[in-house]
CSV table of C-alpha atoms in Angstrom, one decimal:
chain,number,residue,atom,x,y,z
A,1,UNK,CA,88.6,-17.6,225.3
A,2,UNK,CA,88.3,-13.4,224.9
A,3,UNK,CA,89.0,-11.8,221.7
A,4,UNK,CA,89.0,-8.0,221.1
A,5,UNK,CA,88.8,-7.1,217.4
A,6,UNK,CA,89.5,-3.2,216.6
A,7,UNK,CA,88.1,-0.9,213.9
A,8,UNK,CA,88.8,2.2,212.0
A,9,UNK,CA,90.6,4.4,209.5
A,10,UNK,CA,94.2,4.6,209.8
A,11,UNK,CA,94.5,7.9,208.9
A,12,UNK,CA,92.7,11.0,210.1
A,13,UNK,CA,93.4,14.6,209.2
A,14,UNK,CA,94.7,16.8,211.9
A,15,UNK,CA,91.8,18.7,213.9
A,16,UNK,CA,89.5,15.9,213.0
A,17,UNK,CA,87.8,13.2,215.5
A,18,UNK,CA,89.4,9.8,215.7
A,19,UNK,CA,87.1,7.2,216.0
A,20,UNK,CA,87.8,3.5,216.6
A,21,UNK,CA,85.8,0.5,217.6
A,22,UNK,CA,86.6,-2.7,219.5
A,23,UNK,CA,84.2,-5.8,219.5
A,24,UNK,CA,84.1,-8.5,222.2
A,25,UNK,CA,83.7,-12.1,221.9
A,26,UNK,CA,84.0,-14.4,224.5
A,27,UNK,CA,83.0,-11.7,227.4
A,28,UNK,CA,80.3,-8.8,227.7
A,29,UNK,CA,80.9,-5.3,227.7
A,30,UNK,CA,79.0,-5.0,230.9
A,31,UNK,CA,80.9,-7.7,232.8
A,32,UNK,CA,81.3,-6.9,236.4
A,33,UNK,CA,85.0,-8.0,236.7
A,34,UNK,CA,86.5,-6.4,233.4
A,35,UNK,CA,87.0,-2.7,232.4
A,36,UNK,CA,87.5,-1.9,228.8
A,37,UNK,CA,90.7,0.2,227.9
A,38,UNK,CA,92.2,1.9,225.3
A,39,UNK,CA,96.2,2.0,224.9
A,40,UNK,CA,98.6,3.8,222.3
A,41,UNK,CA,102.1,3.2,221.9
A,42,UNK,CA,104.1,5.8,219.8
A,43,UNK,CA,108.1,6.2,219.9
A,44,UNK,CA,108.2,9.1,221.6
A,45,UNK,CA,105.7,8.4,224.4
A,46,UNK,CA,106.2,4.8,224.5
A,47,UNK,CA,102.7,3.1,226.3
A,48,UNK,CA,100.2,5.5,227.0
A,49,UNK,CA,96.6,4.4,228.9
A,50,UNK,CA,94.2,6.6,227.5
A,51,UNK,CA,91.2,5.8,229.9
A,52,UNK,CA,88.6,3.1,230.4
A,53,UNK,CA,84.7,2.2,230.8
A,54,UNK,CA,83.3,-0.5,233.3
A,55,UNK,CA,80.0,-1.2,234.3
A,56,UNK,CA,79.3,-1.7,238.3
A,57,UNK,CA,75.5,-1.1,238.4
A,58,UNK,CA,76.3,2.0,236.4
A,59,UNK,CA,78.6,3.0,234.2
A,60,UNK,CA,82.3,4.4,235.2
A,61,UNK,CA,84.4,6.1,232.9
A,62,UNK,CA,88.2,7.3,233.8
A,63,UNK,CA,90.5,9.0,231.2
A,64,UNK,CA,94.2,9.8,231.6
A,65,UNK,CA,94.6,13.6,232.4
A,66,UNK,CA,96.8,14.1,229.4
A,67,UNK,CA,93.6,13.5,226.8
A,68,UNK,CA,90.8,14.1,229.5
A,69,UNK,CA,89.7,17.2,227.9
A,70,UNK,CA,89.0,15.4,224.5
A,71,UNK,CA,88.4,12.0,224.6
A,72,UNK,CA,85.1,9.9,225.0
A,73,UNK,CA,84.8,6.1,225.7
A,74,UNK,CA,81.5,4.5,225.0
A,75,UNK,CA,80.0,1.1,225.6
A,76,UNK,CA,77.4,-0.4,223.5
A,77,UNK,CA,75.8,-2.9,225.1
A,78,UNK,CA,73.7,-4.0,222.0
A,79,UNK,CA,76.6,-4.8,220.2
A,80,UNK,CA,79.2,-5.9,223.1
A,81,UNK,CA,81.3,-3.3,221.8
A,82,UNK,CA,83.3,-0.2,222.9
A,83,UNK,CA,84.9,2.7,221.1
A,84,UNK,CA,86.9,5.7,221.5
A,85,UNK,CA,86.9,8.9,219.9
A,86,UNK,CA,89.5,11.5,220.6
A,87,UNK,CA,88.8,15.1,218.9
A,88,UNK,CA,91.0,17.5,217.8
A,89,UNK,CA,94.1,15.3,216.7
A,90,UNK,CA,97.3,16.6,216.0
A,91,UNK,CA,100.2,14.6,214.5
A,92,UNK,CA,101.1,13.8,218.2
A,93,UNK,CA,98.4,11.5,218.5
A,94,UNK,CA,99.9,9.4,215.6
A,95,UNK,CA,100.5,6.0,217.1
A,96,UNK,CA,99.3,2.4,217.3
A,97,UNK,CA,96.2,2.0,219.3
A,98,UNK,CA,95.1,-1.1,221.5
A,99,UNK,CA,92.0,-2.1,223.1
A,100,UNK,CA,92.4,-4.0,226.0
A,101,UNK,CA,90.7,-5.7,228.6
A,102,UNK,CA,91.5,-5.1,232.2
A,103,UNK,CA,91.3,-7.3,235.2
A,104,UNK,CA,89.8,-5.0,237.5
A,105,UNK,CA,90.7,-7.4,240.8
A,106,UNK,CA,94.0,-8.3,239.7
A,107,UNK,CA,94.8,-4.6,238.1
A,108,UNK,CA,96.6,-5.9,234.8
A,109,UNK,CA,96.0,-6.2,230.9
A,110,UNK,CA,94.7,-9.9,230.1
A,111,UNK,CA,93.6,-9.1,226.6
A,112,UNK,CA,95.0,-7.0,224.0
A,113,UNK,CA,93.2,-6.3,220.7
A,114,UNK,CA,95.7,-6.7,217.3
A,115,UNK,CA,96.6,-3.2,217.4
A,116,UNK,CA,95.9,-0.5,214.6
A,117,UNK,CA,98.3,2.3,213.3
A,118,UNK,CA,96.9,5.5,213.1
A,119,UNK,CA,98.2,8.3,211.5
A,120,UNK,CA,97.4,12.1,211.7
A,121,UNK,CA,98.3,13.9,208.7
A,122,UNK,CA,96.9,16.1,205.9
B,1,UNK,CA,108.8,10.9,230.7
B,2,UNK,CA,107.4,7.5,232.2
B,3,UNK,CA,106.0,7.9,235.4
B,4,UNK,CA,107.5,4.6,236.1
B,5,UNK,CA,111.2,4.2,235.5
B,6,UNK,CA,112.9,1.3,233.9
B,7,UNK,CA,116.4,0.8,232.1
B,8,UNK,CA,116.6,1.4,228.6
B,9,UNK,CA,118.3,-1.7,227.8
B,10,UNK,CA,119.7,-5.4,229.4
B,11,UNK,CA,121.6,-7.9,227.8
B,12,UNK,CA,122.6,-11.5,228.6
B,13,UNK,CA,123.8,-14.3,226.9
B,14,UNK,CA,121.8,-18.0,226.9
B,15,UNK,CA,121.5,-19.5,230.2
B,16,UNK,CA,122.1,-16.3,231.9
B,17,UNK,CA,119.5,-14.9,234.5
B,18,UNK,CA,118.6,-11.3,233.7
B,19,UNK,CA,117.0,-8.9,235.9
B,20,UNK,CA,115.0,-5.8,234.8
B,21,UNK,CA,114.0,-3.4,237.6
B,22,UNK,CA,110.9,-0.8,237.7
B,23,UNK,CA,111.1,2.1,239.6
B,24,UNK,CA,108.1,3.8,241.1
B,25,UNK,CA,106.8,5.8,244.2
B,26,UNK,CA,104.3,5.5,246.9
B,27,UNK,CA,101.5,6.5,244.9
B,28,UNK,CA,101.6,3.7,242.2
B,29,UNK,CA,104.3,0.6,243.0
B,30,UNK,CA,104.4,1.7,246.9
B,31,UNK,CA,100.5,0.7,247.5
B,32,UNK,CA,99.1,-0.9,244.1
B,33,UNK,CA,99.9,-4.4,242.2
B,34,UNK,CA,102.6,-4.5,239.3
B,35,UNK,CA,102.2,-6.2,236.1
B,36,UNK,CA,104.8,-7.1,233.6
B,37,UNK,CA,104.5,-7.6,229.8
B,38,UNK,CA,106.4,-8.8,227.1
B,39,UNK,CA,106.2,-7.1,223.7
B,40,UNK,CA,107.6,-8.6,220.6
B,41,UNK,CA,108.3,-5.7,217.5
B,42,UNK,CA,105.1,-5.5,215.8
B,43,UNK,CA,102.9,-7.6,217.9
B,44,UNK,CA,100.5,-6.4,221.1
B,45,UNK,CA,102.1,-6.9,224.5
B,46,UNK,CA,101.5,-10.0,226.2
B,47,UNK,CA,101.1,-10.4,230.2
B,48,UNK,CA,103.9,-12.2,232.0
B,49,UNK,CA,103.8,-11.2,235.6
B,50,UNK,CA,100.3,-9.8,237.4
B,51,UNK,CA,100.0,-8.7,241.1
B,52,UNK,CA,103.5,-8.6,241.6
B,53,UNK,CA,104.5,-11.9,241.1
B,54,UNK,CA,101.7,-14.4,239.6
B,55,UNK,CA,102.2,-16.3,236.3
B,56,UNK,CA,99.5,-16.7,233.9
B,57,UNK,CA,99.3,-20.1,232.4
B,58,UNK,CA,101.4,-21.0,229.7
B,59,UNK,CA,104.1,-18.7,230.7
B,60,UNK,CA,107.5,-20.2,231.8
B,61,UNK,CA,108.6,-20.4,235.6
B,62,UNK,CA,111.5,-18.7,234.0
B,63,UNK,CA,109.9,-15.4,234.3
B,64,UNK,CA,109.5,-14.1,238.1
B,65,UNK,CA,108.5,-11.2,239.5
B,66,UNK,CA,108.8,-9.3,243.0
B,67,UNK,CA,107.9,-6.1,244.4
B,68,UNK,CA,109.5,-4.4,247.5
B,69,UNK,CA,108.5,-0.8,248.5
B,70,UNK,CA,108.2,1.5,245.7
B,71,UNK,CA,110.0,-0.9,243.2
B,72,UNK,CA,109.7,-3.8,241.5
B,73,UNK,CA,111.6,-6.3,239.3
B,74,UNK,CA,111.2,-9.1,236.6
B,75,UNK,CA,113.9,-12.0,236.5
B,76,UNK,CA,114.6,-14.1,233.7
B,77,UNK,CA,116.4,-17.3,234.1
B,78,UNK,CA,117.8,-19.8,231.7
B,79,UNK,CA,118.0,-16.8,229.2
B,80,UNK,CA,116.6,-18.0,225.4
B,81,UNK,CA,117.2,-16.5,222.2
B,82,UNK,CA,113.5,-16.1,222.0
B,83,UNK,CA,113.6,-13.7,225.0
B,84,UNK,CA,114.5,-10.6,223.2
B,85,UNK,CA,112.0,-8.4,223.0
B,86,UNK,CA,111.0,-5.4,225.0
B,87,UNK,CA,109.6,-5.5,228.7
B,88,UNK,CA,107.3,-2.9,230.5
B,89,UNK,CA,106.1,-2.7,234.1
B,90,UNK,CA,103.1,-1.0,234.7
B,91,UNK,CA,100.8,-0.4,238.1
B,92,UNK,CA,97.9,1.7,239.3
B,93,UNK,CA,98.7,5.3,239.6
B,94,UNK,CA,96.7,7.0,242.7
B,95,UNK,CA,96.5,10.8,242.1
B,96,UNK,CA,93.2,13.3,241.6
B,97,UNK,CA,93.3,11.4,238.2
B,98,UNK,CA,94.1,8.1,238.8
B,99,UNK,CA,95.2,6.3,235.9
B,100,UNK,CA,97.4,3.7,234.6
B,101,UNK,CA,101.2,4.1,234.7
B,102,UNK,CA,103.5,2.4,232.2
B,103,UNK,CA,107.3,2.1,232.4
B,104,UNK,CA,109.3,3.5,229.7
B,105,UNK,CA,110.3,-0.3,228.4
B,106,UNK,CA,113.5,-2.1,228.5
B,107,UNK,CA,114.9,-3.7,225.5
B,108,UNK,CA,116.5,-6.9,226.1
B,109,UNK,CA,119.4,-8.3,224.0
B,110,UNK,CA,120.5,-12.0,223.8
B,111,UNK,CA,123.8,-12.1,223.0
């Protein structure tokens, strides 16, 4: 059974960097059939896919157009986890953030982390 | 505004059949798989349907999915009070910057 455990601060100041980590159990961040994703949800924007990373002989990174200039998703193979860094945040980035496993071949999210409310406020 | 279009609300009485639509384009639903998720407020979404019409183990067969052209549908038969939740469709969206597209969600009320 795959489990994803999300950790990070619930409050970030405007213009700072939002950093979250997702620890994987029951699978590997280097899995050849999975992609590791970040998704957020807010009342104004609904569910919004932010990006993903996956390993297929080399690491791939794909990001949503809306955040491409200020996002980084990085795998940590030593700890089987992956992280999200979102720079220059504004109150518009306030949302519940989820980490998730994307089944690459069948194109769907099969496992979700528990979600964390992140508020951008001074 | 979401890339995939869903009705904001739907309703039905216990035992009825309800259908939720999801409309896209040839860049997403028209050429890629569709998945459906159920979300009870305060919890993470849970997959109901993947690859257009497949149910994960543990999902009742009251839930079914279909796809035709650039649209997809989720049908819930034998509606139960516990089905009251938000429902989202999703599909890969091919473009210069390919990404996952979600629908705006449909709030299902069991009357």
